[in-house]
Short mmCIF file of C-alpha atoms in Angstrom, two decimals:
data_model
loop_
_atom_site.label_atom_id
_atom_site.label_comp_id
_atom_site.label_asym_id
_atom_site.label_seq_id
_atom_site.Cartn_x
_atom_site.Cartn_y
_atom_site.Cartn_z
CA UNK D 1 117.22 134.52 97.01
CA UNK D 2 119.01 137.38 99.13
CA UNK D 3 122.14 138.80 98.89
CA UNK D 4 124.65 138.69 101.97
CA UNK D 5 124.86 142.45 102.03
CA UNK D 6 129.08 142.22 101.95
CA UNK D 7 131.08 144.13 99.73
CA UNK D 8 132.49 142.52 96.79
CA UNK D 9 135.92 141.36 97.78
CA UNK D 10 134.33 139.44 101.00
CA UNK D 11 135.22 135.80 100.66
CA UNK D 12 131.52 134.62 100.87
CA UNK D 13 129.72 137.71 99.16
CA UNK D 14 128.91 135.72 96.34
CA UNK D 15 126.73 133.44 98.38
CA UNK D 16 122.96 134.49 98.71
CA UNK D 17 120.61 133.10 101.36
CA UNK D 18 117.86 130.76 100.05
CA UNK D 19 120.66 128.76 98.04
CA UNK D 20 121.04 125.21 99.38
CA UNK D 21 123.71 123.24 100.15
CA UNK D 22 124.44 119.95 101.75
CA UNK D 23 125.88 119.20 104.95
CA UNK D 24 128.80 116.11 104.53
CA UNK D 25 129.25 113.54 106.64
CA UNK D 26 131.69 114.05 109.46
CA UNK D 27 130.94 110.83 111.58
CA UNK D 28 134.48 109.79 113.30
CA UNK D 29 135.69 106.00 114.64
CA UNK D 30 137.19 106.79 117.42
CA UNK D 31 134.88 106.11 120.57
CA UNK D 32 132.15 109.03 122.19
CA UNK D 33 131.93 109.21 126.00
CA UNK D 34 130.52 111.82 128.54
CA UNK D 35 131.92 112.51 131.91
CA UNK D 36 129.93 110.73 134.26
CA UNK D 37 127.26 113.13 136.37
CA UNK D 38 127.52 116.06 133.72
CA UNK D 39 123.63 116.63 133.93
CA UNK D 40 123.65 116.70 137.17
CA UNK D 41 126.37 119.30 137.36
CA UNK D 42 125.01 121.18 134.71
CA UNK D 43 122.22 123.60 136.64
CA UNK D 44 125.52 124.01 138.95
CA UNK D 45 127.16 125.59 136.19
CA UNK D 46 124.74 127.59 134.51
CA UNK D 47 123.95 129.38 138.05
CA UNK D 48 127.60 130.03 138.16
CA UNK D 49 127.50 131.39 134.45
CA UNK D 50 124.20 132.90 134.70
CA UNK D 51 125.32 136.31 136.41
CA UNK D 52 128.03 137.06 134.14
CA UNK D 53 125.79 136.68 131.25
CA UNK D 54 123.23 138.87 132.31
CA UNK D 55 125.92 141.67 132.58
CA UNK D 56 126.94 141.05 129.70
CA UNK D 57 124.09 141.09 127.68
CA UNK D 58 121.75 142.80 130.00
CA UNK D 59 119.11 142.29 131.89
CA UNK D 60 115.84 143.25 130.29
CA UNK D 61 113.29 140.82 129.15
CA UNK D 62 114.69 140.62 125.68
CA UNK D 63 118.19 140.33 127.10
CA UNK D 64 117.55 137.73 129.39
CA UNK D 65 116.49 135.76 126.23
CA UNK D 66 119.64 135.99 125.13
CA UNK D 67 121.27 134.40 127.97
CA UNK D 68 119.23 132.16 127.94
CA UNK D 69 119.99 130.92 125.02
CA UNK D 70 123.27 131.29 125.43
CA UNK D 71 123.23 128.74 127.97
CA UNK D 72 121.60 126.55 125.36
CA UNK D 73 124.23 126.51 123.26
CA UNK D 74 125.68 123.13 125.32
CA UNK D 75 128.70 124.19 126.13
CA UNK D 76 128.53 121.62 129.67
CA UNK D 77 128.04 118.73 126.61
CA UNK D 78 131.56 120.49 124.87
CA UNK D 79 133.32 119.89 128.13
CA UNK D 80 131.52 116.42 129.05
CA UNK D 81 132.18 114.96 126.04
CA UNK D 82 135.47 116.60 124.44
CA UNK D 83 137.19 115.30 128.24
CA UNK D 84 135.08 112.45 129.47
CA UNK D 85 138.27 111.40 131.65
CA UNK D 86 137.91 114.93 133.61
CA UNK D 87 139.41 114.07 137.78
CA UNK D 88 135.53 114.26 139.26
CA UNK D 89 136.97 117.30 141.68
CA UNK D 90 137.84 119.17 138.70
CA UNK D 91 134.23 118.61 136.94
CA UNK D 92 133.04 121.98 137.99
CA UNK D 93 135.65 124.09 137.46
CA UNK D 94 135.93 122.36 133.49
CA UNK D 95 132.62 122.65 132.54
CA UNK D 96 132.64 126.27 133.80
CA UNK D 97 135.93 126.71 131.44
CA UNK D 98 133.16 125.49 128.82
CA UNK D 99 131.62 129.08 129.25
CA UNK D 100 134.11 131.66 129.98
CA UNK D 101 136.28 130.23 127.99
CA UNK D 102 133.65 130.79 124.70
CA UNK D 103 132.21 134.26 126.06
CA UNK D 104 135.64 135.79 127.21
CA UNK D 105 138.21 135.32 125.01
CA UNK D 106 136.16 134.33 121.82
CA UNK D 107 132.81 136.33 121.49
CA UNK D 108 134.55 138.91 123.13
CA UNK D 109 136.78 139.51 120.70
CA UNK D 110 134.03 139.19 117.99
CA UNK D 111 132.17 141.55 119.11
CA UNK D 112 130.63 144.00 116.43
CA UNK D 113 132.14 147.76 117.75
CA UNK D 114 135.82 145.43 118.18
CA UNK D 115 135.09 144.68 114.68
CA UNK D 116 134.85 147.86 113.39
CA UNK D 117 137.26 149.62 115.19
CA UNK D 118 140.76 148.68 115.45
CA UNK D 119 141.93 150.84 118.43
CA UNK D 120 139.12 149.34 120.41
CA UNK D 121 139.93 146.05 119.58
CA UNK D 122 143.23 146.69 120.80
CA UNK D 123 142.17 147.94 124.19
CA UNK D 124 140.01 144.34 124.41
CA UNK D 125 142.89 142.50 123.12
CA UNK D 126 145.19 144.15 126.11
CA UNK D 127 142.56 143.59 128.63
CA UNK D 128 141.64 140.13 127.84
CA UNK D 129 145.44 139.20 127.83
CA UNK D 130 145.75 140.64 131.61
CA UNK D 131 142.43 138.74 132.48
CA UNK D 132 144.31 135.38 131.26
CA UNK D 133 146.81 136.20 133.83
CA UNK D 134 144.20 137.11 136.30
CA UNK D 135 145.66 140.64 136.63
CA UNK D 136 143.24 143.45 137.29
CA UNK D 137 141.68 145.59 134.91
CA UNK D 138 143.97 148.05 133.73
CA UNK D 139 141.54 150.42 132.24
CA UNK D 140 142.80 151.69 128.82
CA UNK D 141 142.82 154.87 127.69
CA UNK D 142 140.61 154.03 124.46
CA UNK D 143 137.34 155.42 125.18
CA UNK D 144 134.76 152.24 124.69
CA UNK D 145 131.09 152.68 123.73
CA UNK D 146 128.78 152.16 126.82
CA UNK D 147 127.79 148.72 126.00
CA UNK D 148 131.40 147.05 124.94
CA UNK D 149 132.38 148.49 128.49
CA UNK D 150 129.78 146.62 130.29
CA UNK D 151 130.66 143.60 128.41
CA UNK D 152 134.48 144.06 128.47
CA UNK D 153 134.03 144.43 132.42
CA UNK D 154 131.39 141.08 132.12
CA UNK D 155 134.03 139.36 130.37
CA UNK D 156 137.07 139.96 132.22
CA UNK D 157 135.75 138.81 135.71
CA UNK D 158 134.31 135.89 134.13
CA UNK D 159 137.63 135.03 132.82
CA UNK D 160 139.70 136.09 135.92
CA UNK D 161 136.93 133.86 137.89
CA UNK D 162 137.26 131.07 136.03
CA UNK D 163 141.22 131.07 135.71
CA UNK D 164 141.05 131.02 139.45
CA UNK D 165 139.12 128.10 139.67
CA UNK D 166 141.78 126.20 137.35
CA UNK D 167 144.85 127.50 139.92
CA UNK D 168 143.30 125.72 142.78
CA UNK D 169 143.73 122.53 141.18
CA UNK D 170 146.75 123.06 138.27
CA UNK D 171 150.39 122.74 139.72
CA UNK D 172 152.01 126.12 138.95
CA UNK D 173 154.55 125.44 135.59
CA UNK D 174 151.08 123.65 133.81
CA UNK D 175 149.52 126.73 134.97
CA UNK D 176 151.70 129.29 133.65
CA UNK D 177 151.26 127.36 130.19
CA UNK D 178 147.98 127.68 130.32
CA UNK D 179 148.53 131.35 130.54
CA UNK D 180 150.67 131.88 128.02
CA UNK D 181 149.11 129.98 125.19
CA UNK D 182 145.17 131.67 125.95
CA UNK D 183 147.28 134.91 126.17
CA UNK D 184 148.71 133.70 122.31
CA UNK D 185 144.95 132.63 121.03
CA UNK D 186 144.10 136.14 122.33
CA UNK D 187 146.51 138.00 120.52
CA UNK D 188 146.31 136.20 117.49
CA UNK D 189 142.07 136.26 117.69
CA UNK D 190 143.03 140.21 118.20
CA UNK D 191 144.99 140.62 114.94
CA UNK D 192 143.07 143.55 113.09
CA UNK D 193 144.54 141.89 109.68
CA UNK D 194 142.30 138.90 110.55
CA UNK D 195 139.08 140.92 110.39
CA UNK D 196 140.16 142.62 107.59
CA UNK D 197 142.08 140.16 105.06
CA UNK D 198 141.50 137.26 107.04
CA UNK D 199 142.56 133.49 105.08
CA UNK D 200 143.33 135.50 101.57
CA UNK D 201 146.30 137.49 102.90
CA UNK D 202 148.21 133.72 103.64
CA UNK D 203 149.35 132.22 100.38
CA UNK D 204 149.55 128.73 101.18
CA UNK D 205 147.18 126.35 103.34
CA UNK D 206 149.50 125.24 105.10
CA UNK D 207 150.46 128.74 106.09
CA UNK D 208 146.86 129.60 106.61
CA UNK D 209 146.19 126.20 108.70
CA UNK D 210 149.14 127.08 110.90
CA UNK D 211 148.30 130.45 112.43
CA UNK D 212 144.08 128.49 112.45
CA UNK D 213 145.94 126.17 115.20
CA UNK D 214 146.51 128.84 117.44
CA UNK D 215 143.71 130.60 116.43
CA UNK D 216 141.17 128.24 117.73
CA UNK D 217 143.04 128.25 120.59
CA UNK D 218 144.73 124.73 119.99
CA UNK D 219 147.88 124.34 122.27
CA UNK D 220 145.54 126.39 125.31
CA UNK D 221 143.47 122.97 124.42
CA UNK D 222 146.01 120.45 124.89
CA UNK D 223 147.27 122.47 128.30
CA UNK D 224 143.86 122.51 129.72
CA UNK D 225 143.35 118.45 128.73
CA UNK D 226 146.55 117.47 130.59
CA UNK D 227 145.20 119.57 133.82
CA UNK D 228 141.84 117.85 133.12
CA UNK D 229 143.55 114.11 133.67
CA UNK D 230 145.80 115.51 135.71
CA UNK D 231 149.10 115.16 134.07
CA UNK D 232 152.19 117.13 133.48
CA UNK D 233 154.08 116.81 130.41
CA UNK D 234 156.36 119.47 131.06
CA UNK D 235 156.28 120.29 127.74
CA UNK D 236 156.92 117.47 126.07
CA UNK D 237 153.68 117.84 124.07
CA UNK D 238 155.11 120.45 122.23
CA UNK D 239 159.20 119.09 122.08
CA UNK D 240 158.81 115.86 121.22
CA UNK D 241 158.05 115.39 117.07
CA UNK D 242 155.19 112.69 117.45
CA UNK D 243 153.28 114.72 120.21
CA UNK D 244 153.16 117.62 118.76
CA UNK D 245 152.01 116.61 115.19
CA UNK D 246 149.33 114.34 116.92
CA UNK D 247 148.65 117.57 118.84
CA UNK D 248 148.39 119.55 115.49
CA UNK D 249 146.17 117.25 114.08
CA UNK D 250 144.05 116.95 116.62
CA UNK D 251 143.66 120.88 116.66
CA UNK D 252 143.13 120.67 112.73
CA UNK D 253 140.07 118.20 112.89
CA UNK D 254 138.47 120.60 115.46
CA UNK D 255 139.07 123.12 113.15
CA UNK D 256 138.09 121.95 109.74
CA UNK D 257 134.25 120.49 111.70
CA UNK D 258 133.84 123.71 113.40
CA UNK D 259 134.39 125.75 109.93
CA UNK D 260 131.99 123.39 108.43
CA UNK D 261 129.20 124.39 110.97
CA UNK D 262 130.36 127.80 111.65
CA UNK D 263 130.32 129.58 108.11
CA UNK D 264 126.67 131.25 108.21
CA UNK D 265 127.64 132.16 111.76
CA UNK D 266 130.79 134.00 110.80
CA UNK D 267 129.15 134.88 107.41
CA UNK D 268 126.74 137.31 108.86
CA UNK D 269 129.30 138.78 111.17
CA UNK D 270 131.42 139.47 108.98
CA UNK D 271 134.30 137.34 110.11
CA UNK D 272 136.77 136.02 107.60
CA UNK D 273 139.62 133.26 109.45
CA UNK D 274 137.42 130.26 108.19
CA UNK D 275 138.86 127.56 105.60
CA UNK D 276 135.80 127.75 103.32
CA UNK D 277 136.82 131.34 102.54
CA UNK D 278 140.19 129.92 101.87
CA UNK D 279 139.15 127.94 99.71
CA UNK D 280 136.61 130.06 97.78
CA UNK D 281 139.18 132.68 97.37
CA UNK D 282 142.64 130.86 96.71
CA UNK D 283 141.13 127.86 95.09
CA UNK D 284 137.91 129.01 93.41
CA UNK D 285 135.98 126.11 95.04
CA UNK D 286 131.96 126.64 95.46
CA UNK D 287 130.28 126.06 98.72
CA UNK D 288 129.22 122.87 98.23
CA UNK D 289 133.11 121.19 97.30
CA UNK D 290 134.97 123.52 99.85
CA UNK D 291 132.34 122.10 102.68
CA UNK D 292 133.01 118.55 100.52
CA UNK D 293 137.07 119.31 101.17
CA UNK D 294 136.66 120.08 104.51
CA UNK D 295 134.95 116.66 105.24
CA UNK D 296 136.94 114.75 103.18
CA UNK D 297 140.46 116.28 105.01
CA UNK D 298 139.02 115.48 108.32
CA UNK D 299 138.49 111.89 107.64
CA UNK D 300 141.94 111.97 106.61
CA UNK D 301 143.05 114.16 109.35
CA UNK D 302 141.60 111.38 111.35
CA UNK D 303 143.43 108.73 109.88
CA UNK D 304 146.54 110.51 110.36
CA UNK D 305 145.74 111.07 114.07
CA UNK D 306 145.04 106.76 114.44
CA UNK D 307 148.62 106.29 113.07
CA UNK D 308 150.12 108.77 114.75
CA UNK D 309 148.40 107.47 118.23
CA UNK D 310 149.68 103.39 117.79
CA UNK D 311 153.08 104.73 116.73
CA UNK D 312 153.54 106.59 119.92
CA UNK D 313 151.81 103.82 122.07
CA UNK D 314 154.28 101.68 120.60
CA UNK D 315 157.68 104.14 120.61
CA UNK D 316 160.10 105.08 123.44
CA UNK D 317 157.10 106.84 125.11
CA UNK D 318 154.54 104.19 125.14
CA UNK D 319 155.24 102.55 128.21
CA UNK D 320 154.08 105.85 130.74
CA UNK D 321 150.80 106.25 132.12
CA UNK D 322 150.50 110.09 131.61
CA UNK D 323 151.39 109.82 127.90
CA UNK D 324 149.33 106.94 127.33
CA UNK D 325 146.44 108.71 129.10
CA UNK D 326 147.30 112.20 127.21
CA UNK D 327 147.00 110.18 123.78
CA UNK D 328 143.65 108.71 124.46
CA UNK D 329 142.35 112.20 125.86
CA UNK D 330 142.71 113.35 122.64
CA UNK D 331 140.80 111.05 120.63
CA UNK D 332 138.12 111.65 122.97
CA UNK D 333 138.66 115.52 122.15
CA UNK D 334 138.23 114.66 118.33
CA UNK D 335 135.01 112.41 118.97
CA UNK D 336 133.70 114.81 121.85
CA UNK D 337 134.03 118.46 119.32
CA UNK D 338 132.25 116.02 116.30
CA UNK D 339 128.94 114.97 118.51
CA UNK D 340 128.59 118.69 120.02
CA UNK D 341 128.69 120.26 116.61
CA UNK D 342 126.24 118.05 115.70
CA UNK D 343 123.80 119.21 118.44
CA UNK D 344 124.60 122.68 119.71
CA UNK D 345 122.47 125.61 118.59
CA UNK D 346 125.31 127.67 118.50
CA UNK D 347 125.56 127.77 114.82
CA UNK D 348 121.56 127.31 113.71
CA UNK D 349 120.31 130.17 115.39
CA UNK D 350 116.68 130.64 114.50
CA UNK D 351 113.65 133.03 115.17
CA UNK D 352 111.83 129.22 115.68
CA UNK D 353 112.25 126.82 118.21
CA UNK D 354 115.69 125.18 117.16
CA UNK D 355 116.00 122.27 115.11
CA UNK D 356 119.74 121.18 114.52
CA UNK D 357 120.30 120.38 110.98
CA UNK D 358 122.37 116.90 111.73
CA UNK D 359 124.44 115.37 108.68
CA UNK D 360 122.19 114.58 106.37
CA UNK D 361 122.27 113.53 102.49
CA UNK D 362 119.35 115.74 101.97
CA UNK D 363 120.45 120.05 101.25
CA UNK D 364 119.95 122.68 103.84
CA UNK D 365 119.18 126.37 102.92
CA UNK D 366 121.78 128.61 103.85
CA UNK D 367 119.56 131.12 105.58
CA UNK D 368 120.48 134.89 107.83
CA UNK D 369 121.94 133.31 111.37
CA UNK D 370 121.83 135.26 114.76
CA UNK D 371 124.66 135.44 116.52
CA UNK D 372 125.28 136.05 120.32
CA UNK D 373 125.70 140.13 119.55
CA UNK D 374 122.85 140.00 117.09
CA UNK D 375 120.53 137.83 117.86
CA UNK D 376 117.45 136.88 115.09
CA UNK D 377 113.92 138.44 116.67
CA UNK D 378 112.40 135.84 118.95
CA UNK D 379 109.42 134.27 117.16
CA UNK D 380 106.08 134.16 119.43
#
């Protein structure tokens, strides 16, 4: 076994790679669908993507090998699946959210010099937040190494690009909520406490899993699924009790799968806003029963969400389309973010040809995972 080369108060630096663990089971009941056509509209998208990517990572043979697998990371099958309901003329312009919506604001902000540095994740922070608003680059005065620059400028006009897209199509009060609340997830994905005491500086889980909702960008979720079925709340997601705590659960089961697949990820970056730190550090739990928690408060996260769904189908609000439509949009958002985690390389990146660890009963080895910024050497 290896050590994780982290200092000592890192959440996961007693872990060591070549220890094994087992994956739980986090099959869900509510029904899978994909968007009709999404294969078809896939090469459509990854042209689109394509050209941002290669700025962004470069352009040399080695580079291009990382946008390429980039683009293998399924983010068209996120989209497809997570909003199966999608209006057909707004296909494109979702699936291309699928992207910029990962590079941009998320890897972005995870990038290694943004990591170290607070003053230049600042200046990312700031410019990311204008690019949400599709405002031009404002340039800070932070002097950025050569190749965040490059990427920062890669990012930006993907985001601005793809924002557009959504305007064409997204009445203007939806709109300005889907500003504000990416513009939140920025800020709060910018917070230099999060790379620094991450989960262990919030005393309570509840605490902890409130700030996670906005951190995985939750209510920018639930704005960008009404303009995918083209409704308009107004608001009321967020107002009315039941909506929002179906909402918040609905955010929390996307949060507690991804943090089951995303540890090694985040564990050799460095990152620390994951719930099996949390629970390592505040509870003591191992691995192997914080991964076993996780699981266990998703099935009941999803439980909540089924009771929560019938009791609003069946309230005051039950009787209107858009709500009725909204409700069932976001089971297919919990069923949608299970099946992708369950195939996307994003999070089992290997010098070999890919094999996605599925559920299983039989242990894994946690091993050293490549990440988008530092990618594994390629294996010939």
């Amino acid at each position: 076994m290896t050590s994780t080369d982290h200092p000592a108060d890192y959440p996961g630096a007693v872990l060591t790679y070549g220890m094994e663990y087992r994956l739980p089971d986090i099959s869900v009941r509510l029904p899978l669908r994909v968007a009709p056509g999404y294969e078809e509209m896939k090469p459509r998208v990854h042209a689109w993507a394509r050209r941002y990517l290669l700025e962004y990572f470069g352009e040399n043979e080695e580079e291009q090998r990382r946008t390429d697998s980039f683009l293998r990371q399924g983010m068209c099958y996120w989209t497809a699946a997570c909003w199966p309901d999608v209006i057909p003329e707004r296909q494109f312009a979702m699936m291309v959210w699928g992207f910029w919506g990962t590079l941009s604001p998320d890897d972005m902000l995870s990038h290694p010099a943004t990591l170290d540095d607070p003053e230049i994740l600042l200046a990312v922070r700031d410019e990311m937040v204008d690019a949400a608003e599709c405002r031009p680059r404002r340039h800070s005065a932070v002097e950025l190494p050569a190749d965040v620059e490059r990427a920062l400028s890669a990012a930006t006009r993907m985001c601005r690009d793809g924002q557009a897209l959504i305007a064409q199509t997204c009445p203007k009060p939806l709109f300005a909520r889907v500003i504000r609340t990416l513009q939140d997830a920025i800020i709060s994905n910018a917070d230099p406490d999060r790379h620094t005491g991450g989960g262990a500086r919030f005393p309570t889980f509840e605490a902890f899993q409130q700030e996670r909702r906005v951190d995985v960008f939750g209510p920018w979720m639930m704005a960008m699924c009404e303009w995918t079925i083209g409704v308009d709340l107004d608001g009321l997601a967020s107002t009315d009790p039941d909506l929002a705590q179906i909402c918040a659960w609905t955010t929390d089961h996307f949060t507690l799968v991804n943090d089951i697949y995303s540890f090694p990820k985040e564990l050799a970056a460095g990152e620390q806003m994951n719930t099996v730190w949390f629970l390592m550090h505040h509870e003591g739990l191992s691995l192997q029963q914080s991964l076993d928690w996780l699981a266990d408060r998703a099935a009941l996260t999803e439980q909540r969400f089924t009771a929560m769904r019938d009791k609003i189908l069946a309230g005051p609000h039950g009787h209107r389309d858009d709500i009725r439509l909204f409700v069932r949009a976001l089971g297919q958002m919990i069923a949608g973010n299970v099946a992708f985690h369950l195939r996307t390389s994003r999070y089992f990146d290997t010098p070999q040809p890919p094999t996605i660890p599925h559920t299983s009963p039989e242990p894994t080895v946690l091993y050293r995972r490549g990440t988008v910024h530092n990618p594994l050497p390629a294996h010939d």
